[in-house]
PDB file of C-alpha atoms in Angstrom:
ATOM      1  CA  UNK A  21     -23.384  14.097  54.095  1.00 66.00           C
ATOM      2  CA  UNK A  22     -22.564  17.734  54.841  1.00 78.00           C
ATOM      3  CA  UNK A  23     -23.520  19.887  52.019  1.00 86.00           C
ATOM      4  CA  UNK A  24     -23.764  23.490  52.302  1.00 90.00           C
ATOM      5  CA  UNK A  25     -25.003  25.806  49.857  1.00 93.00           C
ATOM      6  CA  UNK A  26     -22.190  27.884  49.916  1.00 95.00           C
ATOM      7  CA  UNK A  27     -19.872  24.992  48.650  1.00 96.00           C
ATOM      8  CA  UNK A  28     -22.710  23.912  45.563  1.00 96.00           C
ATOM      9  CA  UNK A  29     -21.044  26.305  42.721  1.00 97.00           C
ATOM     10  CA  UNK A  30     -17.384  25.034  43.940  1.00 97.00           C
ATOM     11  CA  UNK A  31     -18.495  21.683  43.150  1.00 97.00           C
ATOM     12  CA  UNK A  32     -20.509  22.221  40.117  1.00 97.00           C
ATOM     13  CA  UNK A  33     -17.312  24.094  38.945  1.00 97.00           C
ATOM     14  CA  UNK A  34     -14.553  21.631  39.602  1.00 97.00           C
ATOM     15  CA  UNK A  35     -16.597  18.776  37.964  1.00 97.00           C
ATOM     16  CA  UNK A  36     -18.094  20.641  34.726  1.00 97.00           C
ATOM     17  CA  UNK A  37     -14.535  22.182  33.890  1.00 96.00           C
ATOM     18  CA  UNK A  38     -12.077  19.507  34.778  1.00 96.00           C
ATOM     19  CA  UNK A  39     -14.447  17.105  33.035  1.00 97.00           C
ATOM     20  CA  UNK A  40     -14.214  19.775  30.010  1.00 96.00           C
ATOM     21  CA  UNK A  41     -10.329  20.144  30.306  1.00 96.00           C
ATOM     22  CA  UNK A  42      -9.915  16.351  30.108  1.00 96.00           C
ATOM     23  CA  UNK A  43     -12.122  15.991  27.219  1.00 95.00           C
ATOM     24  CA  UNK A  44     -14.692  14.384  28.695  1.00 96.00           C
ATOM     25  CA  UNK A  45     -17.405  16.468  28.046  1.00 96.00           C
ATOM     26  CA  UNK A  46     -18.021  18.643  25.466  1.00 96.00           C
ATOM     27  CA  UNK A  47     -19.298  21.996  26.555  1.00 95.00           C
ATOM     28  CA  UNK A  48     -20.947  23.973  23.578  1.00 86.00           C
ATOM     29  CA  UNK A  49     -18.857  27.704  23.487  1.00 87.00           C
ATOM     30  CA  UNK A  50     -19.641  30.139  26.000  1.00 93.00           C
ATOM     31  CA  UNK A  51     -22.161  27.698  27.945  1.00 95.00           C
ATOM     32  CA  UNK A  52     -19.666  27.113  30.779  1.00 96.00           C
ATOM     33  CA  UNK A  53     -20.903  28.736  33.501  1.00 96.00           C
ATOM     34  CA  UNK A  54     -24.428  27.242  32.394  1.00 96.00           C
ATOM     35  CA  UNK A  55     -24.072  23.742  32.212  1.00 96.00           C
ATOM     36  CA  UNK A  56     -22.276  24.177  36.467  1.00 97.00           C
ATOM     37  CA  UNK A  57     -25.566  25.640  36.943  1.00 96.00           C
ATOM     38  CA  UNK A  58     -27.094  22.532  35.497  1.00 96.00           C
ATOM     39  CA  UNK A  59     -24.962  20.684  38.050  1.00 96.00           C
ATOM     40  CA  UNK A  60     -25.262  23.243  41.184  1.00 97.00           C
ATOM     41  CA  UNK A  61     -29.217  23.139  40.664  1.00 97.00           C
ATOM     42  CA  UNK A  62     -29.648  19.247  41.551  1.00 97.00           C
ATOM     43  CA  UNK A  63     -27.280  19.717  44.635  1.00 96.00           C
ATOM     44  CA  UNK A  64     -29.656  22.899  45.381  1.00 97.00           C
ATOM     45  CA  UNK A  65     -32.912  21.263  44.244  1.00 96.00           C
ATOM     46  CA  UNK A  66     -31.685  18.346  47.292  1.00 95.00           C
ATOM     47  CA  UNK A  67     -30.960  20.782  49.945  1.00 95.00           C
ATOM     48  CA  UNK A  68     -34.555  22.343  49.259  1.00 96.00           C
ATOM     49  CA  UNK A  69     -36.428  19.350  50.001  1.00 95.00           C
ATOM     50  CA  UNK A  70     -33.758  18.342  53.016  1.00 94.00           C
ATOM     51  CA  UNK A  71     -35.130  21.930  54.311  1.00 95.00           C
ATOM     52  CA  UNK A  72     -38.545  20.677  53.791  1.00 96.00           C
ATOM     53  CA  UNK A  73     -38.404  17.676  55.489  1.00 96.00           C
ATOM     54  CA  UNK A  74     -36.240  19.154  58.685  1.00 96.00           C
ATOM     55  CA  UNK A  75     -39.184  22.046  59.255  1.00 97.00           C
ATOM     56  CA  UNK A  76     -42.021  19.275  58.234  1.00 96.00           C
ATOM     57  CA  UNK A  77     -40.208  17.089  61.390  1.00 96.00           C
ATOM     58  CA  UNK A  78     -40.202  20.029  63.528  1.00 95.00           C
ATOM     59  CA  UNK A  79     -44.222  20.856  63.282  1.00 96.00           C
ATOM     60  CA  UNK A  80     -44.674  16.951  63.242  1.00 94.00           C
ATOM     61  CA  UNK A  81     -43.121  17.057  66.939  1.00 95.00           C
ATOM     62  CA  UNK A  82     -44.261  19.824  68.031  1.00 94.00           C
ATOM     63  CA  UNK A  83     -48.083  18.772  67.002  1.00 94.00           C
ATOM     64  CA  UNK A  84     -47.127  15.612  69.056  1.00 92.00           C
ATOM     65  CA  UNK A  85     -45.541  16.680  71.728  1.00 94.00           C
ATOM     66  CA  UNK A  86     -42.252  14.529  71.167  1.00 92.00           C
ATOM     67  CA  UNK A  87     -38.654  16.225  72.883  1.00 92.00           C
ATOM     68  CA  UNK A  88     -35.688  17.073  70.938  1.00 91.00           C
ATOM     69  CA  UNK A  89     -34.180  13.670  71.386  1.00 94.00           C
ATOM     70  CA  UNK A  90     -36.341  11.788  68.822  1.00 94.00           C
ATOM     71  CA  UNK A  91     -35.966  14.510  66.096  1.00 95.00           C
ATOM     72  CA  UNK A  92     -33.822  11.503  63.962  1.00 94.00           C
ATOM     73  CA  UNK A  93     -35.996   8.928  64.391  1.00 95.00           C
ATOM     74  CA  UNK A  94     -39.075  11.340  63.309  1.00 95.00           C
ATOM     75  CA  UNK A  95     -37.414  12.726  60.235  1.00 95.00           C
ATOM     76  CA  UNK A  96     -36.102   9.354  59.416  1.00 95.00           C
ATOM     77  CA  UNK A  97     -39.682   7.791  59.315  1.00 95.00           C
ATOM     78  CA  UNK A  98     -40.500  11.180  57.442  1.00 95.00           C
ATOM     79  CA  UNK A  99     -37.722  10.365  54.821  1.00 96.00           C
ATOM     80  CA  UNK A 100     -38.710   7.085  54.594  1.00 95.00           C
ATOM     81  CA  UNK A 101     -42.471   7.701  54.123  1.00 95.00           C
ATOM     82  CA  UNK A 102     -41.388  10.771  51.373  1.00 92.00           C
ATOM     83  CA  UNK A 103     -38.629   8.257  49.625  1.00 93.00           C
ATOM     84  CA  UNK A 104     -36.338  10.987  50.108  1.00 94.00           C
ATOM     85  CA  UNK A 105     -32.541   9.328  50.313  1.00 93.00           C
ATOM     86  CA  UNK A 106     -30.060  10.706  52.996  1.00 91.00           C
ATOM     87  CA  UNK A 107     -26.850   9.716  54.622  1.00 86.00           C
ATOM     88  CA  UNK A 108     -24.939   7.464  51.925  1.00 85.00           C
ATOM     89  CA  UNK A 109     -27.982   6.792  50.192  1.00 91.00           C
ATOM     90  CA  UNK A 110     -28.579  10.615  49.621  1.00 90.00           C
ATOM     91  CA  UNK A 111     -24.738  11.229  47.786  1.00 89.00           C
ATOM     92  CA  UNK A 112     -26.154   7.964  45.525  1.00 92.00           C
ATOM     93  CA  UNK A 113     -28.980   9.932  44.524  1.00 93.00           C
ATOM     94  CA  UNK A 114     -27.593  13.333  43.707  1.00 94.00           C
ATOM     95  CA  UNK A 115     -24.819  11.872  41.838  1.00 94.00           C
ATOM     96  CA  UNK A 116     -27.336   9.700  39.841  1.00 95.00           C
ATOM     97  CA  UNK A 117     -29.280  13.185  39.937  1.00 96.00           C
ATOM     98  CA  UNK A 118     -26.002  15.037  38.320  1.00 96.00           C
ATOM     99  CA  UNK A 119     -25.489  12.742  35.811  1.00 95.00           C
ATOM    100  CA  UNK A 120     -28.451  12.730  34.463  1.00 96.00           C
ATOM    101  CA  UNK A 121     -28.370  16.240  34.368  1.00 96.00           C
ATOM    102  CA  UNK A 122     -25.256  15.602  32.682  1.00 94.00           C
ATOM    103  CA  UNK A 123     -26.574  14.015  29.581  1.00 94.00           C
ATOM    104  CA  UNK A 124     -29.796  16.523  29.505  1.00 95.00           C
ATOM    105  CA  UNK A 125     -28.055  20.263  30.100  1.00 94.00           C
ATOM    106  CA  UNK A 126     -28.504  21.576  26.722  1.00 94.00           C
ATOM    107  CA  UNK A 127     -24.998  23.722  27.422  1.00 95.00           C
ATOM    108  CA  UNK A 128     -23.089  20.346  27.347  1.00 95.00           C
ATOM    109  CA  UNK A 129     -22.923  18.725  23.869  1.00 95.00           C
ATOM    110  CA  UNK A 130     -21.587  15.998  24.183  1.00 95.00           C
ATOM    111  CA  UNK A 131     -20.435  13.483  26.945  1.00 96.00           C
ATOM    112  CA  UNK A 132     -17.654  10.878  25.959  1.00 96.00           C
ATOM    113  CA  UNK A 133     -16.430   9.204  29.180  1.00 95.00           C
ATOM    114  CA  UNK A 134     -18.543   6.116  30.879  1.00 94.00           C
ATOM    115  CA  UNK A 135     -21.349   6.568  33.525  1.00 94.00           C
ATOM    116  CA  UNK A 136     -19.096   4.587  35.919  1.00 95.00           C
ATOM    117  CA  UNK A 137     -16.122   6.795  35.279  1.00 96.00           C
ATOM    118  CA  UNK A 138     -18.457  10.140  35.577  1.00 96.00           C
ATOM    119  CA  UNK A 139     -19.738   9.105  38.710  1.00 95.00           C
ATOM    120  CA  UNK A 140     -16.519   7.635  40.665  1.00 96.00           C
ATOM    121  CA  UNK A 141     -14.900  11.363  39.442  1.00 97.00           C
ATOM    122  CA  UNK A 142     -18.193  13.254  40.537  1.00 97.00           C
ATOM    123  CA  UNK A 143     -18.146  11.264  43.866  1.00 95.00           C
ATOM    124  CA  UNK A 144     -14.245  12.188  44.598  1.00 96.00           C
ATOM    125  CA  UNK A 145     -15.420  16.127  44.147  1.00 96.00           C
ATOM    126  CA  UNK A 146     -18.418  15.916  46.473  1.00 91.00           C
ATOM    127  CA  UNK A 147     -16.343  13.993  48.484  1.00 90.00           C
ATOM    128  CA  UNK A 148     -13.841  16.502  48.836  1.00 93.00           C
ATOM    129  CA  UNK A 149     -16.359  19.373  49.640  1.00 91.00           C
ATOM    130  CA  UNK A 150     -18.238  17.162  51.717  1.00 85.00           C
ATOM    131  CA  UNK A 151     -16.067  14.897  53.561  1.00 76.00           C
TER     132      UNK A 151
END
């Protein structure tokens, strides 16, 4: 998965306002811009910790002396030991992560399509940004 920050609002924006335009979601008035930042601050929340995990591998090598070419197999056994998802496993998570934060953002009040629908949509915009 290649997610960048500067990308995080263009996703958070296509999902919270074409879910909104298709009556979807209800956003309450004026919250708009809010309830992407609901959205934007799991995909940012996820980057943080990826950051934290690729500078925790780098002192972890250079404690143990390791080269460059076992930097993925040290931050997967990292990952693994943290629970932190990545790869195909990590775009599970944050979407799970974004709708959640779906049905908690106080700025939307009211979600009427499925969880199945909400993610395959969700997953087609990352997708997009990401791919």
């Amino acid at each position: 998965m290649r997610l960048y920050r500067k990308i995080i609002p263009k996703i958070a924006r296509e999902i919270v306002r074409t879910l909104h335009s298709k009556a979807e979601i209800e956003v309450e008035d004026g919250r708009m811009d809010e309830a992407e930042l609901d959205l934007a601050a799991v995909m940012v929340e996820y980057m943080n910790e990826e950051e934290r995990l690729v500078t925790e591998t780098k002192e972890t090598m250079a404690r143990r002396g390791f080269s460059q070419d076992r930097f993925s197999q040290v931050k997967k056994s990292l990952a693994e030991a943290r629970g932190f998802k990545q790869g195909d496993d990590g775009i599970e998570f944050v979407l799970d992560q974004m709708l959640e934060a779906l049905f908690s953002s106080k700025n939307v009040a009211e979600v009427y399509a499925d969880d199945k629908h909400l993610r395959l949509f969700m997953k087609s915009v990352f997708e997009k940004y990401t791919g």
